[in-house]
Tab-separated table of C-alpha atoms in Angstrom:
chain	number	residue	atom	x	y	z
J	150	MET	CA	8.835	13.226	-30.807
J	151	SER	CA	5.679	13.072	-28.874
J	152	GLY	CA	4.751	14.333	-25.705
J	153	PRO	CA	3.701	12.559	-22.633
J	154	LYS	CA	0.460	10.350	-23.107
J	155	GLY	CA	-2.574	10.293	-21.685
J	156	ILE	CA	-2.471	13.970	-19.113
J	157	PRO	CA	-4.964	16.015	-21.084
J	158	THR	CA	-4.661	19.433	-21.465
J	159	PHE	CA	-6.881	22.900	-22.762
J	160	VAL	CA	-3.506	24.705	-23.907
J	161	LYS	CA	-2.983	24.941	-27.497
J	162	ASP	CA	0.883	26.072	-27.663
J	163	PRO	CA	3.129	22.963	-26.882
J	164	ARG	CA	6.223	25.188	-25.950
J	165	LEU	CA	3.740	27.063	-23.538
J	166	VAL	CA	2.635	23.171	-22.184
J	167	GLU	CA	5.995	21.789	-22.145
J	168	GLU	CA	7.540	25.073	-20.273
J	169	ARG	CA	4.771	25.331	-17.474
J	170	ARG	CA	5.137	21.575	-17.129
J	171	ASP	CA	8.485	22.325	-16.319
J	172	GLN	CA	7.861	24.789	-13.989
J	173	ILE	CA	5.764	22.199	-12.056
J	174	ILE	CA	7.371	19.050	-11.906
J	175	ARG	CA	10.679	21.171	-10.260
J	176	ALA	CA	8.578	22.825	-7.764
J	177	SER	CA	6.821	19.037	-7.096
J	178	VAL	CA	10.058	16.943	-6.656
J	179	ASP	CA	11.183	18.948	-4.076
J	180	LEU	CA	8.476	19.127	-2.300
J	181	PHE	CA	7.742	15.387	-2.923
J	182	ILE	CA	11.383	14.226	-1.630
J	183	SER	CA	10.904	16.828	1.607
J	184	LYS	CA	7.067	16.240	2.754
J	185	GLY	CA	6.952	12.413	0.921
J	186	PHE	CA	4.334	12.548	-2.586
J	187	HIS	CA	1.368	11.388	0.161
J	188	LYS	CA	1.683	13.767	2.370
J	189	THR	CA	1.948	16.973	-0.369
J	190	THR	CA	-1.072	18.892	-1.783
J	191	THR	CA	-2.067	20.353	-4.956
J	192	ARG	CA	-2.312	23.547	-3.070
J	193	GLU	CA	1.483	23.347	-1.526
J	194	ILE	CA	2.239	22.144	-5.751
J	195	ALA	CA	0.366	25.271	-7.010
J	196	GLN	CA	2.035	27.582	-4.679
J	197	ALA	CA	5.470	26.440	-4.846
J	198	SER	CA	5.218	26.376	-9.045
J	199	LYS	CA	3.659	29.825	-8.218
J	200	PHE	CA	0.300	29.248	-10.333
J	201	SER	CA	-3.157	29.291	-8.812
J	202	ILE	CA	-4.462	26.017	-8.663
J	203	GLY	CA	-7.254	26.931	-11.484
J	204	THR	CA	-4.088	27.385	-13.303
J	205	LEU	CA	-2.234	24.465	-12.511
J	206	TYR	CA	-5.545	22.096	-13.272
J	207	GLU	CA	-4.864	23.299	-16.745
J	208	TYR	CA	-1.782	21.387	-17.146
J	209	ILE	CA	-2.140	18.505	-15.069
J	210	SER	CA	-5.211	16.644	-13.457
J	211	SER	CA	-3.927	14.951	-10.502
J	212	LYS	CA	-0.447	14.783	-8.242
J	213	GLU	CA	0.141	10.875	-10.138
J	214	ASP	CA	0.204	13.222	-13.003
J	215	ILE	CA	2.974	15.389	-12.131
J	216	LEU	CA	5.033	12.041	-11.112
J	217	TYR	CA	4.472	10.592	-14.354
J	218	LEU	CA	5.689	13.661	-15.727
J	219	VAL	CA	8.841	12.811	-13.998
J	220	CYS	CA	9.118	9.630	-15.248
J	221	TYR	CA	8.823	10.896	-18.877
J	222	ASP	CA	10.961	13.795	-18.075
J	223	ILE	CA	13.517	11.384	-16.761
J	224	ASN	CA	13.281	9.102	-19.512
J	225	ARG	CA	13.520	12.008	-22.496
J	226	ARG	CA	17.042	13.453	-20.759
J	227	MET	CA	18.189	10.020	-20.611
J	228	ARG	CA	17.595	9.278	-24.620
J	229	GLU	CA	18.626	13.111	-25.287
J	230	GLY	CA	21.858	12.406	-23.628
J	231	LEU	CA	22.455	8.531	-25.205
J	232	GLU	CA	21.308	10.286	-28.802
J	233	ARG	CA	24.248	11.808	-28.985
J	234	VAL	CA	26.496	8.940	-28.559
J	235	LEU	CA	25.262	6.408	-30.804
J	236	GLY	CA	25.126	8.431	-34.052
J	237	SER	CA	29.237	8.675	-33.526
J	238	ALA	CA	30.614	4.724	-35.402
J	239	LEU	CA	32.702	4.640	-32.588
J	240	PRO	CA	34.521	1.175	-31.433
J	241	ALA	CA	31.955	-0.731	-29.527
J	242	ASP	CA	34.098	-0.340	-26.188
J	243	GLU	CA	34.392	3.359	-26.821
J	244	GLU	CA	31.116	3.381	-27.595
J	245	LEU	CA	30.045	1.511	-24.275
J	246	LYS	CA	32.265	3.631	-21.848
J	247	LEU	CA	30.688	7.356	-23.554
J	248	ALA	CA	27.399	5.877	-23.324
J	249	PHE	CA	27.357	4.701	-19.606
J	250	ARG	CA	29.525	8.253	-19.091
J	251	ARG	CA	26.289	10.333	-20.516
J	252	LEU	CA	23.783	8.279	-18.895
J	253	VAL	CA	25.653	8.737	-15.180
J	254	GLU	CA	25.960	12.489	-16.038
J	255	VAL	CA	22.107	12.791	-16.899
J	256	ILE	CA	21.379	10.828	-13.366
J	257	ASP	CA	23.569	13.171	-11.420
J	258	ALA	CA	22.069	16.282	-13.028
J	259	MET	CA	18.779	14.841	-12.013
J	260	ASP	CA	19.393	12.533	-8.725
J	261	ASP	CA	16.352	13.841	-6.667
J	262	ASP	CA	14.015	12.918	-9.395
J	263	VAL	CA	15.482	9.004	-10.262
J	264	LEU	CA	15.415	8.620	-6.563
J	265	LEU	CA	11.773	9.180	-6.367
J	266	ILE	CA	10.916	7.504	-9.042
J	267	TYR	CA	12.640	4.706	-7.663
J	268	GLN	CA	10.560	5.067	-4.400
J	269	GLU	CA	7.608	6.053	-5.847
J	270	THR	CA	7.053	3.841	-9.058
J	271	LYS	CA	4.392	2.114	-6.883
J	272	SER	CA	1.966	5.576	-6.546
J	273	LEU	CA	1.897	5.694	-10.491
J	274	THR	CA	-1.246	4.828	-12.608
J	275	ARG	CA	-1.430	1.444	-13.881
J	276	GLU	CA	-1.131	2.702	-17.254
J	277	ALA	CA	1.708	5.450	-16.167
J	278	MET	CA	3.550	2.388	-14.487
J	279	HIS	CA	3.542	0.519	-17.987
J	280	ASP	CA	4.582	3.076	-20.229
J	281	VAL	CA	7.635	4.372	-17.890
J	282	LEU	CA	8.903	0.568	-17.933
J	283	ALA	CA	8.660	-0.035	-21.797
J	284	LYS	CA	10.592	2.994	-21.772
J	285	GLU	CA	13.146	2.293	-19.755
J	286	THR	CA	13.270	-1.059	-21.483
J	287	GLU	CA	14.514	1.490	-24.592
J	288	ILE	CA	17.025	2.292	-22.706
J	289	THR	CA	18.507	-0.879	-21.404
J	290	LYS	CA	18.481	-1.749	-25.584
J	291	VAL	CA	20.656	0.766	-26.518
J	292	PHE	CA	23.024	-1.325	-24.010
J	293	ALA	CA	21.921	-4.250	-24.939
J	294	ASP	CA	22.972	-3.323	-28.923
J	295	ILE	CA	26.374	-2.218	-27.778
J	296	LEU	CA	26.917	-5.250	-26.289
J	297	LYS	CA	25.455	-7.298	-29.482
J	298	ARG	CA	27.843	-5.286	-31.721
J	299	GLY	CA	30.634	-5.558	-29.653
J	300	LEU	CA	30.268	-9.426	-29.426
J	301	GLU	CA	29.796	-9.526	-33.278
J	302	GLU	CA	33.010	-7.411	-34.059
J	303	GLY	CA	34.944	-9.731	-31.338
J	304	VAL	CA	35.556	-6.842	-29.064
J	305	PHE	CA	33.365	-8.027	-25.910
J	306	ARG	CA	33.661	-11.544	-24.731
J	307	ILE	CA	30.052	-12.436	-23.329
J	308	ASP	CA	27.965	-15.108	-23.535
J	309	PRO	CA	25.320	-13.983	-25.699
J	310	GLN	CA	22.380	-15.469	-23.473
J	311	ASP	CA	23.883	-12.968	-20.949
J	312	ILE	CA	23.608	-10.324	-22.995
J	313	ASP	CA	20.235	-8.927	-21.827
J	314	LEU	CA	21.044	-9.033	-17.903
J	315	MET	CA	24.523	-7.423	-18.340
J	316	ALA	CA	22.274	-4.322	-20.222
J	317	GLU	CA	20.238	-4.235	-16.673
J	318	ASN	CA	22.832	-4.306	-14.669
J	319	ILE	CA	24.674	-1.667	-16.387
J	320	VAL	CA	21.467	0.764	-16.451
J	321	VAL	CA	21.224	0.097	-12.587
J	322	LEU	CA	24.898	0.788	-11.888
J	323	ALA	CA	24.043	3.827	-13.573
J	324	GLU	CA	21.441	4.623	-11.494
J	325	MET	CA	22.345	3.526	-8.826
J	326	TRP	CA	24.690	6.624	-8.363
J	327	ALA	CA	21.190	8.441	-7.264
J	328	PHE	CA	19.155	5.686	-5.418
J	329	ARG	CA	22.865	4.735	-3.263
J	330	ARG	CA	24.151	8.160	-2.933
J	331	TRP	CA	24.548	8.595	0.537
J	332	ALA	CA	27.240	5.609	0.672
J	333	LEU	CA	28.646	6.433	-2.950
J	334	ARG	CA	29.220	10.015	-2.576
J	335	GLN	CA	31.183	9.906	0.718
J	336	LYS	CA	33.510	7.902	-1.090
J	337	TYR	CA	33.924	9.113	-4.717
J	338	THR	CA	33.401	12.143	-6.615
J	339	LEU	CA	31.039	11.586	-9.751
J	340	GLU	CA	34.177	11.619	-12.353
J	341	GLN	CA	35.697	8.945	-9.675
J	342	TYR	CA	32.862	6.662	-9.833
J	343	ILE	CA	32.758	6.578	-13.693
J	344	GLU	CA	35.376	5.831	-13.918
J	345	ARG	CA	35.766	2.706	-11.856
J	346	GLN	CA	32.807	1.199	-12.857
J	347	THR	CA	33.657	1.983	-16.431
J	348	ARG	CA	37.086	0.010	-15.284
J	349	LEU	CA	34.800	-2.696	-13.871
J	350	LEU	CA	32.185	-3.156	-16.625
J	351	LEU	CA	35.312	-3.391	-19.277
J	352	SER	CA	37.568	-6.020	-16.974
J	353	GLU	CA	34.117	-7.876	-17.368
J	354	LEU	CA	34.118	-7.811	-21.040
J	355	LEU	CA	37.360	-6.896	-22.599
J	356	PRO	CA	39.603	-9.872	-23.265
J	357	GLU	CA	42.465	-9.680	-19.815
J	358	ALA	CA	45.298	-8.959	-21.887
J	359	GLU	CA	43.434	-5.430	-22.869
J	360	VAL	CA	42.083	-4.248	-19.308
C	128	MET	CA	23.202	-10.472	19.818
C	129	SER	CA	21.891	-8.135	20.845
C	130	GLY	CA	18.256	-6.771	19.815
C	131	PRO	CA	16.968	-3.872	17.565
C	132	LYS	CA	18.346	-0.707	19.109
C	133	GLY	CA	16.514	1.937	20.600
C	134	ILE	CA	13.096	0.651	20.929
C	135	PRO	CA	11.514	0.225	24.165
C	136	THR	CA	9.473	-2.388	25.558
C	137	PHE	CA	7.988	-2.910	29.046
C	138	VAL	CA	7.308	-6.810	28.229
C	139	LYS	CA	10.059	-9.248	29.877
C	140	ASP	CA	10.192	-11.706	27.403
C	141	PRO	CA	12.897	-11.109	24.900
C	142	ARG	CA	11.284	-14.084	22.948
C	143	LEU	CA	7.828	-13.431	23.448
C	144	VAL	CA	8.677	-9.426	22.025
C	145	GLU	CA	10.643	-11.162	19.312
C	146	GLU	CA	7.019	-13.570	18.384
C	147	ARG	CA	5.015	-10.850	18.260
C	148	ARG	CA	6.674	-8.212	16.834
C	149	ASP	CA	7.008	-11.029	13.942
C	150	GLN	CA	3.464	-11.055	13.737
C	151	ILE	CA	3.274	-6.749	13.422
C	152	ILE	CA	5.907	-6.849	10.996
C	153	ARG	CA	4.206	-9.488	8.653
C	154	ALA	CA	1.019	-7.785	9.101
C	155	SER	CA	2.441	-4.190	8.167
C	156	VAL	CA	4.798	-5.108	5.149
C	157	ASP	CA	1.415	-6.131	3.637
C	158	LEU	CA	-0.389	-3.128	4.185
C	159	PHE	CA	2.461	-0.780	3.963
C	160	ILE	CA	2.868	-2.137	0.111
C	161	SER	CA	-0.601	-3.013	-0.703
C	162	LYS	CA	-1.686	1.106	0.514
C	163	GLY	CA	1.658	3.038	1.156
C	164	PHE	CA	3.406	3.550	4.517
C	165	HIS	CA	1.686	7.172	4.780
C	166	LYS	CA	-1.886	5.800	4.450
C	167	THR	CA	-1.655	2.815	6.638
C	168	THR	CA	-2.840	3.644	10.038
C	169	THR	CA	-1.905	2.169	13.770
C	170	ARG	CA	-5.542	0.704	13.547
C	171	GLU	CA	-5.473	-1.136	10.448
C	172	ILE	CA	-1.745	-2.477	11.808
C	173	ALA	CA	-3.581	-3.275	14.761
C	174	GLN	CA	-6.511	-5.313	13.460
C	175	ALA	CA	-4.152	-6.955	10.929
C	176	SER	CA	-1.634	-8.486	13.624
C	177	LYS	CA	-4.776	-9.322	15.854
C	178	PHE	CA	-3.662	-7.319	18.687
C	179	SER	CA	-5.716	-4.973	20.661
C	180	ILE	CA	-4.083	-1.601	19.738
C	181	GLY	CA	-3.159	-1.472	23.395
C	182	THR	CA	-1.311	-4.381	22.897
C	183	LEU	CA	0.156	-3.131	20.059
C	184	TYR	CA	1.932	-0.119	22.447
C	185	GLU	CA	3.659	-2.213	24.253
C	186	TYR	CA	6.136	-3.511	21.561
C	187	ILE	CA	6.231	-0.402	19.288
C	188	SER	CA	5.403	3.192	20.131
C	189	SER	CA	5.007	4.296	16.604
C	190	LYS	CA	4.502	3.203	12.340
C	191	GLU	CA	8.503	4.315	11.994
C	192	ASP	CA	9.668	1.748	14.504
C	193	ILE	CA	7.878	-0.804	12.435
C	194	LEU	CA	9.421	0.262	9.552
C	195	TYR	CA	13.041	-0.082	11.633
C	196	LEU	CA	11.953	-3.569	12.451
C	197	VAL	CA	11.912	-4.527	8.987
C	198	CYS	CA	15.294	-3.049	8.346
C	199	TYR	CA	16.490	-4.752	11.389
C	200	ASP	CA	14.836	-7.973	10.311
C	201	ILE	CA	16.042	-7.836	6.721
C	202	ASN	CA	19.687	-7.578	8.202
C	203	ARG	CA	19.750	-10.534	10.946
C	204	ARG	CA	18.458	-12.577	8.083
C	205	MET	CA	20.786	-11.893	5.435
C	206	ARG	CA	23.735	-11.511	8.451
C	207	GLU	CA	22.699	-15.173	9.611
C	208	GLY	CA	22.650	-16.292	5.824
C	209	LEU	CA	26.092	-15.093	5.559
C	210	GLU	CA	28.284	-16.714	8.264
C	211	ARG	CA	27.095	-20.034	7.192
C	212	VAL	CA	29.195	-19.301	4.660
C	213	LEU	CA	32.127	-17.457	6.030
C	214	GLY	CA	32.791	-20.450	7.960
C	215	SER	CA	33.455	-22.521	5.338
C	216	ALA	CA	37.221	-22.314	4.302
C	217	LEU	CA	36.456	-22.548	0.487
C	218	PRO	CA	38.290	-20.969	-2.083
C	219	ALA	CA	37.281	-17.321	-2.589
C	220	ASP	CA	35.701	-18.264	-6.108
C	221	GLU	CA	33.572	-20.934	-4.953
C	222	GLU	CA	33.468	-18.762	-1.323
C	223	LEU	CA	31.763	-15.983	-3.356
C	224	LYS	CA	29.709	-17.940	-5.055
C	225	LEU	CA	28.045	-19.207	-2.308
C	226	ALA	CA	27.965	-15.910	-0.497
C	227	PHE	CA	25.816	-14.307	-3.414
C	228	ARG	CA	23.142	-17.316	-3.992
C	229	ARG	CA	22.434	-16.991	0.082
C	230	LEU	CA	22.499	-13.280	-0.720
C	231	VAL	CA	19.543	-13.409	-3.032
C	232	GLU	CA	18.172	-16.747	-1.725
C	233	VAL	CA	17.254	-14.530	1.734
C	234	ILE	CA	16.237	-11.646	-0.702
C	235	ASP	CA	13.979	-13.340	-2.756
C	236	ALA	CA	12.509	-15.004	0.311
C	237	MET	CA	11.702	-11.651	1.730
C	238	ASP	CA	11.434	-9.733	-1.182
C	239	ASP	CA	8.391	-7.796	-0.294
C	240	ASP	CA	10.337	-6.135	2.466
C	241	VAL	CA	13.521	-5.199	0.733
C	242	LEU	CA	11.100	-3.472	-2.162
C	243	LEU	CA	9.397	-1.818	0.929
C	244	ILE	CA	12.988	-0.404	2.224
C	245	TYR	CA	14.014	0.741	-0.731
C	246	GLN	CA	10.430	2.891	-1.316
C	247	GLU	CA	10.594	4.071	2.466
C	248	THR	CA	14.180	4.680	3.852
C	249	LYS	CA	13.539	8.025	3.880
C	250	SER	CA	10.347	7.874	6.568
C	251	LEU	CA	12.683	6.494	8.924
C	252	THR	CA	14.202	8.461	11.663
C	253	ARG	CA	17.855	9.982	11.516
C	254	GLU	CA	18.629	7.391	14.065
C	255	ALA	CA	17.576	4.292	12.919
C	256	MET	CA	18.755	5.250	9.498
C	257	HIS	CA	21.900	5.397	10.852
C	258	ASP	CA	21.697	2.216	12.069
C	259	VAL	CA	20.668	0.610	9.553
C	260	LEU	CA	23.096	2.409	6.509
C	261	ALA	CA	25.941	1.123	9.379
C	262	LYS	CA	24.391	-2.980	8.898
C	263	GLU	CA	24.287	-2.454	5.061
C	264	THR	CA	27.903	-1.548	5.319
C	265	GLU	CA	28.488	-4.741	7.301
C	266	ILE	CA	26.919	-6.890	4.750
C	267	THR	CA	28.840	-5.133	1.823
C	268	LYS	CA	32.387	-5.555	4.122
C	269	VAL	CA	31.974	-9.632	4.108
C	270	PHE	CA	31.604	-9.084	0.042
C	271	ALA	CA	34.935	-7.027	0.384
C	272	ASP	CA	36.999	-9.543	2.487
C	273	ILE	CA	35.846	-12.257	-0.283
C	274	LEU	CA	37.218	-10.391	-2.440
C	275	LYS	CA	40.498	-8.755	-0.461
C	276	ARG	CA	41.046	-12.480	0.447
C	277	GLY	CA	40.905	-13.764	-3.652
C	278	LEU	CA	43.104	-11.136	-4.389
C	279	GLU	CA	45.827	-12.353	-1.838
C	280	GLU	CA	45.593	-15.811	-2.788
C	281	GLY	CA	45.615	-14.632	-6.201
C	282	VAL	CA	42.151	-16.273	-7.480
C	283	PHE	CA	40.870	-12.837	-8.586
C	284	ARG	CA	42.179	-10.231	-10.448
C	285	ILE	CA	41.136	-6.642	-9.254
C	286	ASP	CA	42.598	-3.436	-8.980
C	287	PRO	CA	42.395	-2.962	-4.475
C	288	GLN	CA	41.278	0.272	-5.493
C	289	ASP	CA	37.919	-1.132	-6.732
C	290	ILE	CA	37.127	-3.759	-4.261
C	291	ASP	CA	34.772	-1.361	-2.101
C	292	LEU	CA	32.934	-0.734	-5.037
C	293	MET	CA	33.060	-4.053	-6.452
C	294	ALA	CA	31.684	-5.500	-3.149
C	295	GLU	CA	28.921	-2.443	-3.126
C	296	ASN	CA	28.098	-3.544	-6.932
C	297	ILE	CA	27.846	-7.537	-6.077
C	298	VAL	CA	25.242	-6.347	-3.040
C	299	VAL	CA	22.833	-3.840	-5.096
C	300	LEU	CA	22.642	-7.109	-7.856
C	301	ALA	CA	21.574	-9.316	-5.658
C	302	GLU	CA	18.943	-6.635	-3.882
C	303	MET	CA	17.837	-5.903	-7.669
C	304	TRP	CA	16.315	-9.514	-7.541
C	305	ALA	CA	13.467	-7.344	-5.389
C	306	PHE	CA	13.642	-4.081	-6.803
C	307	ARG	CA	13.547	-4.750	-10.179
C	308	ARG	CA	11.640	-8.019	-9.783
C	309	TRP	CA	8.636	-6.409	-12.736
C	310	ALA	CA	10.994	-6.821	-15.099
C	311	LEU	CA	13.505	-9.948	-14.267
C	312	ARG	CA	10.894	-12.146	-12.909
C	313	GLN	CA	9.323	-12.214	-16.689
C	314	LYS	CA	12.931	-13.434	-17.964
C	315	TYR	CA	14.937	-15.386	-14.836
C	316	THR	CA	13.395	-18.334	-12.609
C	317	LEU	CA	15.765	-17.425	-9.508
C	318	GLU	CA	18.089	-20.308	-10.643
C	319	GLN	CA	18.486	-18.653	-13.613
C	320	TYR	CA	18.918	-15.249	-12.283
C	321	ILE	CA	21.929	-16.574	-9.471
C	322	GLU	CA	23.558	-18.586	-12.362
C	323	ARG	CA	23.678	-15.812	-14.620
C	324	GLN	CA	24.899	-13.055	-12.661
C	325	THR	CA	27.597	-15.144	-10.673
C	326	ARG	CA	28.921	-15.939	-14.770
C	327	LEU	CA	29.424	-12.216	-15.017
C	328	LEU	CA	30.509	-11.952	-11.966
C	329	LEU	CA	33.406	-14.032	-11.719
C	330	SER	CA	33.986	-13.758	-15.948
C	331	GLU	CA	34.746	-9.741	-13.890
C	332	LEU	CA	36.829	-11.848	-11.250
C	333	LEU	CA	38.686	-14.331	-12.816
C	334	PRO	CA	41.750	-14.359	-14.953
C	335	GLU	CA	40.388	-15.186	-18.623
C	336	ALA	CA	41.110	-18.943	-19.315
C	337	GLU	CA	39.313	-19.615	-15.697
C	338	VAL	CA	35.763	-18.318	-16.679
């Protein structure tokens, strides 16, 4: 797996880079959420991640770099969560259920990060934004592929034209657990949310008798 | 209809207040989107709305007020769009189609505003946030009521427990036309988006034979 693009470092040990950057990400997400991205200074980030400013700049070159690292990290964990499901050779409906569950679970564990990205995508550099959007498209494609297989195997009923949009919907309804948490967490536990969204999703895809 | 809560003005003519505030909103949304909410100064807002700073402060008392006015304005237009549909005495599935269409059309016409709110809800004051979230709940309730009626009339099949979540999903899938426009507009026109989302939605709600 290749690392995040375009963020130079002179530090040679890739594991050390990953570890330190993770420390920087954790401190920054808290600050960005409580103070806002624009109001947070690099000095505060250094302080919160317990580095000197000098050390901080060995791992990132700007606040925008950190935002990109947050996106990269979310995406990496989503992919890791989904990869474990995809090798499983389950029927398409079971695979869809499990993939949706994994995605929501990752989002639940990183909900501050996901919320931050919904709010601050605009602050990414054009290059980073391009990379992030391409990576998000890969996540959507995982779901489109499951839908396609389910259609071919006669498990799902869906107009082939609608598969891409349905895949977008699924990813958005998973991310909604983070970006609408103010409304959803008053009503549902994580488990209830996954179960009910899955039920709605399958009622859309399975022939009626099987729902 | 009552005006936005908690934003005092000494100007007596309510139509003048509405007109001027609209002018301020339009200028501010452009600035907030291009420069970011935090980086935009009141001076720039005055300049762009063609008021002196003194006049500006006759209509608002802070940048946060403007953000609240943007939310208020989006919500008012959504409600107006939906109210026209609700009096129509159509069957539940036709009413749902039309209500979803109106909502997406309003969002399309105000997509910058909706995007801004997704990014800056956090910058609202606690009081304004409370008011905005309550108003959003009213929009969701319109859809929950249509779903309930459709279920009672035997037009829709849905577990009564899932009605609230389904209504949330419908509103999010409409707003998604604004907050994921970077992905969606490369693939769909407004008309295609409405048609396809409606088809997916109804395949979830109607007994299979009718889809």
